[in-house]
Short mmCIF file of C-alpha atoms in Angstrom, two decimals:
data_model
loop_
_atom_site.label_atom_id
_atom_site.label_comp_id
_atom_site.label_asym_id
_atom_site.label_seq_id
_atom_site.Cartn_x
_atom_site.Cartn_y
_atom_site.Cartn_z
CA UNK B 5 0.00 0.00 0.00
CA UNK B 6 2.71 2.46 0.96
CA UNK B 7 4.74 1.65 -2.07
CA UNK B 8 1.88 2.71 -4.31
CA UNK B 9 1.63 6.01 -2.48
CA UNK B 10 5.33 6.60 -2.80
CA UNK B 11 5.24 5.80 -6.45
CA UNK B 12 2.50 8.30 -7.16
CA UNK B 13 4.30 10.95 -5.16
CA UNK B 14 7.57 10.36 -6.97
CA UNK B 15 5.95 10.61 -10.36
CA UNK B 16 4.20 13.78 -9.32
CA UNK B 17 7.36 15.41 -8.07
CA UNK B 18 9.17 14.54 -11.29
CA UNK B 19 6.43 16.11 -13.31
CA UNK B 20 6.51 19.21 -11.17
CA UNK B 21 10.25 19.57 -11.16
CA UNK B 22 10.59 21.31 -14.49
CA UNK B 23 7.90 23.97 -14.33
CA UNK B 24 8.66 25.01 -10.73
CA UNK B 25 12.29 25.81 -11.49
CA UNK B 26 11.12 27.83 -14.44
CA UNK B 27 8.74 29.72 -12.17
CA UNK B 28 11.45 30.42 -9.61
CA UNK B 29 13.54 32.48 -11.97
CA UNK B 30 10.67 34.78 -12.73
CA UNK B 31 9.39 34.91 -9.17
CA UNK B 32 12.72 36.03 -7.78
CA UNK B 33 12.30 39.53 -9.18
CA UNK B 34 8.89 40.13 -7.68
CA UNK B 35 9.18 42.43 -4.72
CA UNK B 36 6.89 41.60 -1.83
CA UNK B 37 4.62 44.54 -1.24
CA UNK B 38 3.46 45.46 2.22
CA UNK B 39 1.37 48.41 3.21
CA UNK B 40 1.82 49.89 6.61
CA UNK B 41 -0.18 52.98 5.86
CA UNK B 42 -3.54 53.55 7.42
CA UNK B 43 -5.38 53.55 4.11
CA UNK B 44 -4.67 49.89 3.39
CA UNK B 45 -5.91 48.57 6.71
CA UNK B 46 -8.61 51.05 7.59
CA UNK B 47 -12.16 49.77 7.61
CA UNK B 48 -14.55 51.49 5.28
CA UNK B 49 -18.05 52.25 6.59
CA UNK B 50 -19.48 49.91 3.93
CA UNK B 51 -17.30 47.02 5.07
CA UNK B 52 -18.31 47.66 8.66
CA UNK B 53 -21.96 47.70 7.73
CA UNK B 54 -21.83 44.39 5.86
CA UNK B 55 -20.02 42.76 8.75
CA UNK B 56 -22.40 44.16 11.32
CA UNK B 57 -25.43 43.05 9.32
CA UNK B 58 -23.88 39.58 8.91
CA UNK B 59 -23.55 39.40 12.66
CA UNK B 60 -27.16 40.50 13.16
CA UNK B 61 -28.39 37.96 10.62
CA UNK B 62 -26.56 35.21 12.49
CA UNK B 63 -28.39 36.16 15.69
CA UNK B 64 -31.31 33.77 16.05
CA UNK B 65 -33.14 36.09 18.45
CA UNK B 66 -33.41 38.92 15.95
CA UNK B 67 -36.20 39.48 13.51
CA UNK B 68 -34.46 38.01 10.48
CA UNK B 69 -36.88 39.41 7.92
CA UNK B 70 -36.07 42.99 8.66
CA UNK B 71 -33.81 44.71 6.18
CA UNK B 72 -30.75 46.14 7.89
CA UNK B 73 -29.97 49.78 7.22
CA UNK B 74 -28.10 52.31 9.36
CA UNK B 75 -31.48 53.51 10.64
CA UNK B 76 -32.49 50.08 11.90
CA UNK B 77 -33.18 50.23 15.60
CA UNK B 78 -32.32 47.24 17.78
CA UNK B 79 -35.46 47.52 19.83
CA UNK B 80 -38.10 48.70 17.37
CA UNK B 81 -37.08 47.00 14.13
CA UNK B 82 -35.21 43.92 15.26
CA UNK B 83 -37.41 43.23 18.24
CA UNK B 84 -34.58 42.83 20.72
CA UNK B 85 -35.00 43.50 24.42
CA UNK B 86 -32.20 45.00 26.49
CA UNK B 87 -30.64 41.63 27.28
CA UNK B 88 -30.64 40.61 23.61
CA UNK B 89 -29.06 43.94 22.72
CA UNK B 90 -26.33 43.24 25.25
CA UNK B 91 -25.70 39.88 23.61
CA UNK B 92 -25.57 41.47 20.16
CA UNK B 93 -23.14 44.14 21.29
CA UNK B 94 -20.91 41.49 22.85
CA UNK B 95 -20.90 39.69 19.50
CA UNK B 96 -20.01 42.90 17.70
CA UNK B 97 -17.19 43.50 20.19
CA UNK B 98 -15.82 40.04 19.50
CA UNK B 99 -16.16 40.45 15.74
CA UNK B 100 -14.17 43.69 15.64
CA UNK B 101 -11.93 42.84 18.57
CA UNK B 102 -12.81 45.98 20.52
CA UNK B 103 -14.17 46.92 23.91
CA UNK B 104 -17.21 49.14 23.93
CA UNK B 105 -17.21 51.04 27.23
CA UNK B 106 -20.38 50.66 29.28
CA UNK B 107 -21.32 54.33 28.99
CA UNK B 108 -21.14 54.22 25.18
CA UNK B 109 -22.89 50.87 24.98
CA UNK B 110 -25.91 52.31 26.83
CA UNK B 111 -26.26 54.97 24.16
CA UNK B 112 -26.10 52.62 21.16
CA UNK B 113 -29.65 52.12 19.97
CA UNK B 114 -29.37 51.74 16.20
CA UNK B 115 -27.12 50.00 13.68
CA UNK B 116 -25.88 53.36 12.39
CA UNK B 117 -24.68 54.50 15.81
CA UNK B 118 -22.85 51.22 16.27
CA UNK B 119 -21.14 51.54 12.90
CA UNK B 120 -20.15 55.09 13.74
CA UNK B 121 -18.59 54.01 17.01
CA UNK B 122 -16.69 51.12 15.37
CA UNK B 123 -15.35 53.45 12.68
CA UNK B 124 -14.23 55.96 15.33
CA UNK B 125 -12.45 53.29 17.37
CA UNK B 126 -8.83 53.04 16.19
CA UNK B 127 -8.45 49.52 17.55
CA UNK B 128 -11.16 47.88 15.45
CA UNK B 129 -10.02 45.18 13.08
CA UNK M 4 -28.94 51.10 39.36
CA UNK M 5 -30.41 49.06 36.54
CA UNK M 6 -27.48 49.97 34.30
CA UNK M 7 -25.07 48.50 36.85
CA UNK M 8 -27.03 45.26 36.72
CA UNK M 9 -26.95 45.28 32.94
CA UNK M 10 -23.22 45.88 32.94
CA UNK M 11 -22.50 42.95 35.19
CA UNK M 12 -24.75 40.83 32.97
CA UNK M 13 -22.84 41.99 29.92
CA UNK M 14 -19.45 41.18 31.41
CA UNK M 15 -20.69 37.77 32.41
CA UNK M 16 -22.08 37.03 28.95
CA UNK M 17 -18.86 38.19 27.37
CA UNK M 18 -16.71 35.92 29.50
CA UNK M 19 -19.07 33.03 28.85
CA UNK M 20 -19.07 33.64 25.11
CA UNK M 21 -15.29 33.78 24.89
CA UNK M 22 -15.00 30.47 26.68
CA UNK M 23 -17.71 28.81 24.63
CA UNK M 24 -16.50 30.15 21.30
CA UNK M 25 -13.01 28.85 21.86
CA UNK M 26 -14.28 25.39 22.61
CA UNK M 27 -16.67 25.34 19.68
CA UNK M 28 -14.02 26.49 17.22
CA UNK M 29 -11.72 23.77 18.47
CA UNK M 30 -14.45 21.18 18.12
CA UNK M 31 -15.27 22.25 14.57
CA UNK M 32 -11.61 22.15 13.64
CA UNK M 33 -11.29 18.63 14.99
CA UNK M 34 -14.42 17.56 13.11
CA UNK M 35 -12.98 19.07 9.98
CA UNK M 36 -9.70 17.25 10.43
CA UNK M 37 -11.51 13.96 10.89
CA UNK M 38 -13.58 14.46 7.76
CA UNK M 39 -10.48 15.33 5.74
CA UNK M 40 -8.66 12.22 6.89
CA UNK M 41 -11.65 10.00 6.04
CA UNK M 42 -11.79 11.49 2.57
CA UNK M 43 -8.06 11.16 2.07
CA UNK M 44 -8.40 7.50 2.92
CA UNK M 45 -11.23 7.12 0.39
CA UNK M 46 -9.08 8.81 -2.20
CA UNK M 47 -6.27 6.38 -1.56
CA UNK M 48 -8.67 3.48 -2.02
CA UNK M 49 -9.76 4.84 -5.39
CA UNK M 50 -6.17 5.32 -6.52
CA UNK M 51 -5.45 1.73 -5.57
CA UNK M 52 -8.44 0.51 -7.52
CA UNK M 53 -7.27 2.46 -10.52
CA UNK M 54 -3.89 0.80 -10.46
CA UNK M 55 -4.86 -2.79 -9.84
CA UNK M 56 -7.91 -3.46 -11.96
CA UNK M 57 -7.78 -4.05 -15.64
CA UNK M 58 -11.27 -2.70 -15.86
CA UNK M 59 -13.06 -1.21 -18.79
CA UNK M 60 -12.71 2.40 -19.84
CA UNK M 61 -16.09 3.27 -18.41
CA UNK M 62 -15.18 2.09 -14.96
CA UNK M 63 -11.95 4.01 -15.10
CA UNK M 64 -13.87 7.11 -16.09
CA UNK M 65 -16.19 6.63 -13.16
CA UNK M 66 -13.24 6.34 -10.78
CA UNK M 67 -11.70 9.52 -12.11
CA UNK M 68 -14.97 11.32 -11.66
CA UNK M 69 -15.22 10.12 -8.06
CA UNK M 70 -11.66 11.20 -7.48
CA UNK M 71 -12.38 14.68 -8.76
CA UNK M 72 -15.44 15.05 -6.56
CA UNK M 73 -13.44 13.92 -3.53
CA UNK M 74 -10.62 16.33 -4.33
CA UNK M 75 -13.05 19.20 -4.53
CA UNK M 76 -14.65 18.26 -1.23
CA UNK M 77 -11.28 18.04 0.48
CA UNK M 78 -10.31 21.40 -0.92
CA UNK M 79 -13.47 23.07 0.35
CA UNK M 80 -13.03 21.44 3.77
CA UNK M 81 -9.45 22.67 3.96
CA UNK M 82 -10.59 26.19 3.13
CA UNK M 83 -13.27 26.16 5.81
CA UNK M 84 -12.35 28.36 8.73
CA UNK M 85 -14.69 28.15 11.72
CA UNK M 86 -13.41 31.42 13.18
CA UNK M 87 -15.22 33.22 10.35
CA UNK M 88 -18.51 31.66 11.31
CA UNK M 89 -20.68 34.48 12.64
CA UNK M 90 -23.11 32.23 14.48
CA UNK M 91 -20.26 31.34 16.85
CA UNK M 92 -20.36 34.94 18.08
CA UNK M 93 -23.51 34.14 19.99
CA UNK M 94 -24.18 31.77 22.83
CA UNK M 95 -25.86 28.54 21.85
CA UNK M 96 -28.60 29.09 24.39
CA UNK M 97 -28.73 32.18 26.56
CA UNK M 98 -32.21 31.68 28.02
CA UNK M 99 -31.00 30.20 31.36
CA UNK M 100 -28.87 33.27 31.95
CA UNK M 101 -31.70 35.60 31.08
CA UNK M 102 -33.83 33.81 33.60
CA UNK M 103 -31.05 34.02 36.13
CA UNK M 104 -30.78 37.75 35.48
CA UNK M 105 -34.51 38.10 36.10
CA UNK M 106 -34.61 36.11 39.33
CA UNK M 107 -31.21 37.03 40.68
CA UNK M 108 -30.69 40.67 39.85
CA UNK M 109 -34.09 42.22 39.17
CA UNK M 110 -35.99 40.66 42.01
CA UNK M 111 -33.32 40.87 44.67
CA UNK M 112 -33.86 43.30 47.49
CA UNK M 113 -31.71 46.37 47.88
CA UNK M 114 -29.80 45.00 50.86
CA UNK M 115 -28.69 41.83 49.15
CA UNK M 116 -28.04 43.44 45.77
CA UNK M 117 -24.49 44.28 46.64
CA UNK M 118 -23.74 40.67 47.43
CA UNK M 119 -25.47 39.38 44.30
CA UNK M 120 -23.50 41.75 42.09
CA UNK M 121 -20.33 40.60 43.76
CA UNK M 122 -21.12 36.98 43.02
CA UNK M 123 -21.76 37.76 39.34
CA UNK M 124 -18.42 39.48 39.24
CA UNK M 125 -16.81 36.42 40.80
CA UNK M 126 -18.37 34.16 38.19
CA UNK M 127 -17.09 36.41 35.40
CA UNK M 128 -13.60 36.45 36.86
CA UNK M 129 -13.64 32.71 37.27
CA UNK M 130 -14.56 32.16 33.60
CA UNK M 131 -11.93 34.59 32.39
CA UNK M 132 -9.18 33.15 34.54
CA UNK M 133 -10.07 29.59 33.70
CA UNK M 134 -9.89 30.39 30.00
CA UNK M 135 -6.56 32.10 30.39
CA UNK M 136 -5.23 29.16 32.38
CA UNK M 137 -6.34 26.74 29.64
CA UNK M 138 -4.73 28.87 26.96
CA UNK M 139 -1.44 29.01 28.84
CA UNK M 140 -1.45 25.28 29.54
CA UNK M 141 -1.97 24.67 25.86
CA UNK M 142 0.78 27.11 24.94
CA UNK M 143 3.30 25.35 27.16
CA UNK M 144 2.28 21.84 26.13
CA UNK M 145 1.07 20.84 29.58
CA UNK M 146 -2.58 20.17 28.84
CA UNK M 147 -3.99 16.70 28.42
CA UNK M 148 -5.79 17.72 25.26
CA UNK M 149 -3.01 16.48 23.00
CA UNK M 150 -1.93 12.90 22.49
CA UNK M 151 1.72 11.98 22.81
CA UNK M 152 1.93 11.81 19.02
CA UNK M 153 0.67 15.39 18.65
CA UNK M 154 3.07 16.63 21.32
CA UNK M 155 5.99 15.04 19.50
CA UNK M 156 4.85 16.62 16.29
CA UNK M 157 4.61 20.06 17.92
CA UNK M 158 8.08 19.67 19.38
CA UNK M 159 9.49 18.68 16.01
CA UNK M 160 7.77 21.60 14.30
CA UNK M 161 9.25 23.99 16.83
CA UNK M 162 12.76 23.20 15.62
CA UNK M 163 11.77 23.24 11.97
CA UNK M 164 11.34 19.51 11.46
CA UNK M 165 8.36 17.31 10.79
CA UNK M 166 7.60 13.78 11.85
CA UNK M 167 7.32 11.15 9.10
CA UNK M 168 3.92 9.71 8.17
#
């Protein structure tokens, strides 16, 4: 059994040997590009909104039929009580790897306000 | 006062979620690994069949088709990353804690509230510390979660080697 595996591997590596060396010569001149500037890593409001709405959609407690816009209110449109809202905000914190301070969290009532806070937080990923 | 209650509830839920999420991601990863190894075994069986039978062209075609399907499945399984799964950001079932919040925090009298809040804080701290302890144990190879084989593999990888099949 093992011999058959070895055989197939050997034949594969032989076949690969030629094209990979050819690739190497061209690949050597490609400079790796890295961006340390803010623009490359910064979250756009659109990206934040899609991620937030994905999180809300994954929440079984929320009213899944509602369309999620920045004006969507957690309580009125999604039908979440205060404890559900807490759970949702915890999920958002985990998603973006941030801590929402208690005072700010009490003020967050709509999707738009949440997005605004995430965008203003420099630590969000 | 109610906001203080809500805050302690939030901290508790957060600690609970972090613990649960870690475990669930690990479980999904293990499941994934198991599925991949089963499929790899199936693939090996098909390759063997291909080599040893002098079967007709049609059968060979069928085998190749099966092989392709298996390869695709393995590829999609390898690409699956449970940490991207948004449903893992929520607790599986939070209703017991909601009930606990209702009975414990809302209905407690003013004199005992201080003590109740303290006990919620203790529970949160316990969860956080336990998680951290588990993470550190795993980091330093002391946990019982790994088999001897896996530990050897990790040690070999640390010095840039790999164990043979």
